[in-house]
CSV table of C-alpha atoms in Angstrom, one decimal:
chain,number,residue,atom,x,y,z
U,775,MET,CA,-13.2,6.7,-10.5
U,776,THR,CA,-12.0,3.1,-11.0
U,777,ALA,CA,-14.0,1.1,-8.5
U,778,ARG,CA,-16.1,-0.5,-11.2
U,779,LEU,CA,-13.0,-2.0,-12.8
U,780,ARG,CA,-12.2,-4.2,-9.8
U,781,THR,CA,-14.2,-6.5,-7.5
U,782,THR,CA,-12.8,-7.9,-4.2
U,783,ILE,CA,-13.4,-11.6,-3.4
U,784,ASN,CA,-13.3,-13.3,0.0
U,785,PRO,CA,-14.9,-16.7,-0.7
U,786,PRO,CA,-16.2,-19.1,1.9
U,787,GLY,CA,-14.0,-22.2,2.5
U,788,VAL,CA,-11.0,-20.2,3.6
U,789,GLN,CA,-10.4,-18.2,6.7
U,790,GLN,CA,-11.7,-14.7,6.2
U,791,PRO,CA,-9.0,-12.0,6.0
U,792,THR,CA,-7.5,-11.2,9.4
U,793,GLY,CA,-6.4,-7.8,8.3
U,794,LEU,CA,-7.0,-5.0,5.8
U,795,TYR,CA,-6.8,-7.1,2.6
U,796,SER,CA,-8.9,-9.2,0.3
U,797,HIS,CA,-8.0,-12.7,-0.7
U,798,ALA,CA,-8.4,-11.9,-4.4
U,799,VAL,CA,-9.3,-9.0,-6.7
U,800,ARG,CA,-11.0,-9.6,-10.0
U,801,VAL,CA,-10.3,-7.0,-12.8
U,802,SER,CA,-13.0,-6.7,-15.4
U,803,SER,CA,-11.2,-4.5,-17.9
U,804,GLY,CA,-8.6,-1.8,-18.1
U,805,ASP,CA,-4.8,-1.5,-18.2
U,806,LEU,CA,-2.5,-2.7,-15.4
U,807,LEU,CA,-0.4,0.0,-13.7
U,808,PHE,CA,2.7,-1.2,-11.8
U,809,VAL,CA,3.9,1.4,-9.2
U,810,SER,CA,7.5,1.0,-8.1
U,811,GLY,CA,8.2,0.7,-4.3
U,812,GLN,CA,7.9,4.1,-2.6
U,813,THR,CA,9.8,5.0,0.5
U,814,ALA,CA,9.6,8.1,2.8
U,815,TRP,CA,11.4,10.7,0.6
U,816,SER,CA,9.6,14.0,0.1
U,817,GLU,CA,9.4,15.8,-3.2
U,818,ASP,CA,12.3,18.1,-2.2
U,819,GLY,CA,14.6,15.1,-1.5
U,820,THR,CA,14.2,15.2,2.3
U,821,PHE,CA,13.9,11.9,4.1
U,822,VAL,CA,10.8,12.0,6.3
U,823,GLY,CA,10.4,10.3,9.7
U,824,GLU,CA,13.9,8.8,10.4
U,825,GLY,CA,13.4,6.1,13.0
U,826,ASP,CA,9.6,6.6,13.0
U,827,ILE,CA,7.6,3.9,11.2
U,828,ALA,CA,4.3,5.8,11.6
U,829,VAL,CA,5.6,9.0,9.9
U,830,GLN,CA,7.3,7.0,7.2
U,831,THR,CA,4.2,5.0,6.5
U,832,ARG,CA,2.1,8.1,6.1
U,833,GLN,CA,4.7,9.6,3.7
U,834,VAL,CA,4.9,6.4,1.7
U,835,PHE,CA,1.1,6.4,1.2
U,836,HIS,CA,1.3,10.1,0.3
U,837,ASN,CA,3.9,9.3,-2.3
U,838,LEU,CA,1.9,6.4,-3.7
U,839,GLY,CA,-1.1,8.7,-4.0
U,840,ILE,CA,0.8,11.2,-6.0
U,841,VAL,CA,2.2,8.5,-8.4
U,842,LEU,CA,-1.3,6.9,-8.8
U,843,GLU,CA,-2.9,10.4,-9.5
U,844,GLY,CA,-0.1,11.2,-12.0
U,845,SER,CA,-0.9,8.0,-13.7
U,846,GLY,CA,-4.6,8.5,-14.0
U,847,ALA,CA,-5.5,6.3,-11.1
U,848,ASP,CA,-6.4,6.5,-7.4
U,849,PHE,CA,-6.3,4.2,-4.4
U,850,GLU,CA,-9.6,2.6,-5.5
U,851,ALA,CA,-7.8,1.4,-8.5
U,852,VAL,CA,-5.2,-0.5,-6.5
U,853,ILE,CA,-5.6,-4.3,-6.7
U,854,GLU,CA,-2.5,-5.3,-4.6
U,855,PHE,CA,0.1,-3.8,-2.3
U,856,THR,CA,3.4,-5.4,-1.5
U,857,THR,CA,5.0,-4.1,1.7
U,858,TYR,CA,8.6,-4.5,2.9
U,859,LEU,CA,9.3,-3.8,6.5
U,860,VAL,CA,12.7,-3.7,8.2
U,861,GLY,CA,12.6,-5.5,11.6
U,862,ASP,CA,10.0,-7.4,13.6
U,863,GLU,CA,9.5,-4.6,16.1
U,864,ILE,CA,7.9,-2.3,13.6
U,865,VAL,CA,5.2,-4.7,12.3
U,866,GLU,CA,2.5,-3.8,14.8
U,867,PRO,CA,3.1,0.0,14.7
U,868,PHE,CA,3.0,-0.3,10.9
U,869,LEU,CA,-0.2,-2.2,10.9
U,870,GLU,CA,-1.8,0.4,13.3
U,871,THR,CA,-0.8,3.2,11.1
U,872,ARG,CA,-1.9,1.5,8.0
U,873,THR,CA,-5.3,1.0,9.7
U,874,GLU,CA,-5.6,4.7,10.2
U,875,VAL,CA,-4.6,5.5,6.7
U,876,PHE,CA,-7.0,2.9,5.2
U,877,CYS,CA,-9.9,4.4,7.2
U,878,ASP,CA,-9.5,7.4,4.9
U,879,LEU,CA,-8.6,5.5,1.7
U,880,TYR,CA,-11.1,2.7,1.9
U,881,PRO,CA,-13.9,3.8,4.2
U,882,HIS,CA,-16.2,1.1,2.9
U,883,GLY,CA,-13.7,-1.8,2.9
U,884,GLY,CA,-13.1,-3.5,-0.4
U,885,TYR,CA,-9.4,-3.7,0.4
U,886,PRO,CA,-6.8,-4.6,-2.2
U,887,GLY,CA,-4.8,-7.8,-2.0
U,888,SER,CA,-1.7,-7.5,0.2
U,889,THR,CA,1.6,-9.1,0.9
U,890,LEU,CA,3.9,-8.1,3.8
U,891,VAL,CA,7.5,-9.2,3.8
U,892,ASN,CA,9.9,-8.6,6.7
U,893,ILE,CA,13.5,-8.0,5.6
U,894,SER,CA,16.9,-7.0,7.1
U,895,SER,CA,17.3,-3.7,5.1
U,896,LEU,CA,16.0,-1.5,2.3
U,897,GLY,CA,18.5,-0.2,-0.2
U,898,GLY,CA,21.6,-1.3,1.8
U,899,SER,CA,22.7,-1.2,5.4
U,900,LYS,CA,22.9,2.7,5.6
U,901,SER,CA,19.3,3.2,4.4
U,902,LYS,CA,17.0,5.1,6.8
U,903,ALA,CA,14.0,3.5,5.3
U,904,LEU,CA,11.9,1.2,7.5
U,905,VAL,CA,9.1,0.7,5.0
U,906,GLU,CA,8.7,0.4,1.2
U,907,ILE,CA,5.4,-0.2,-0.6
U,908,SER,CA,4.7,-1.0,-4.2
U,909,ALA,CA,1.3,-1.3,-5.8
U,910,THR,CA,-0.5,-2.8,-8.8
U,911,ALA,CA,-3.5,-0.9,-10.0
U,912,VAL,CA,-6.0,-1.1,-12.9
U,913,VAL,CA,-6.9,2.0,-14.8
U,914,PRO,CA,-9.4,2.5,-17.7
U,915,GLY,CA,-8.0,1.3,-21.0
U,916,ALA,CA,-7.3,3.8,-23.8
U,917,GLY,CA,-9.4,1.9,-26.2
């Protein structure tokens, strides 16, 4: 739906991406959509996957998909993800799960830009969330 609005760029002269991201994404037209960070809460208010980064990651991408769709976009419209993880020990399991998810979302590559930040907690010390992901997307303009 929105792939023609963005072009991924991985120029020579810098190390090629070592993961599922592009160094830059050029937007040719459209409106920017800023999706707030999503955690692993289901629609009915149940927290999904307590203590399980893989289950939480899948729920977070599910939630992102719902918000994107409700905003007239899809994952092809995403130009950047920002990911917050709690603790060093979940980075590798997160990356493995994200790889599985991205196989479905981006079967031909063309990954969005990405930033991953490791933090001490999400939403306070009593939070069950191990991962939060926000997104920036481009959608066709109204004009």
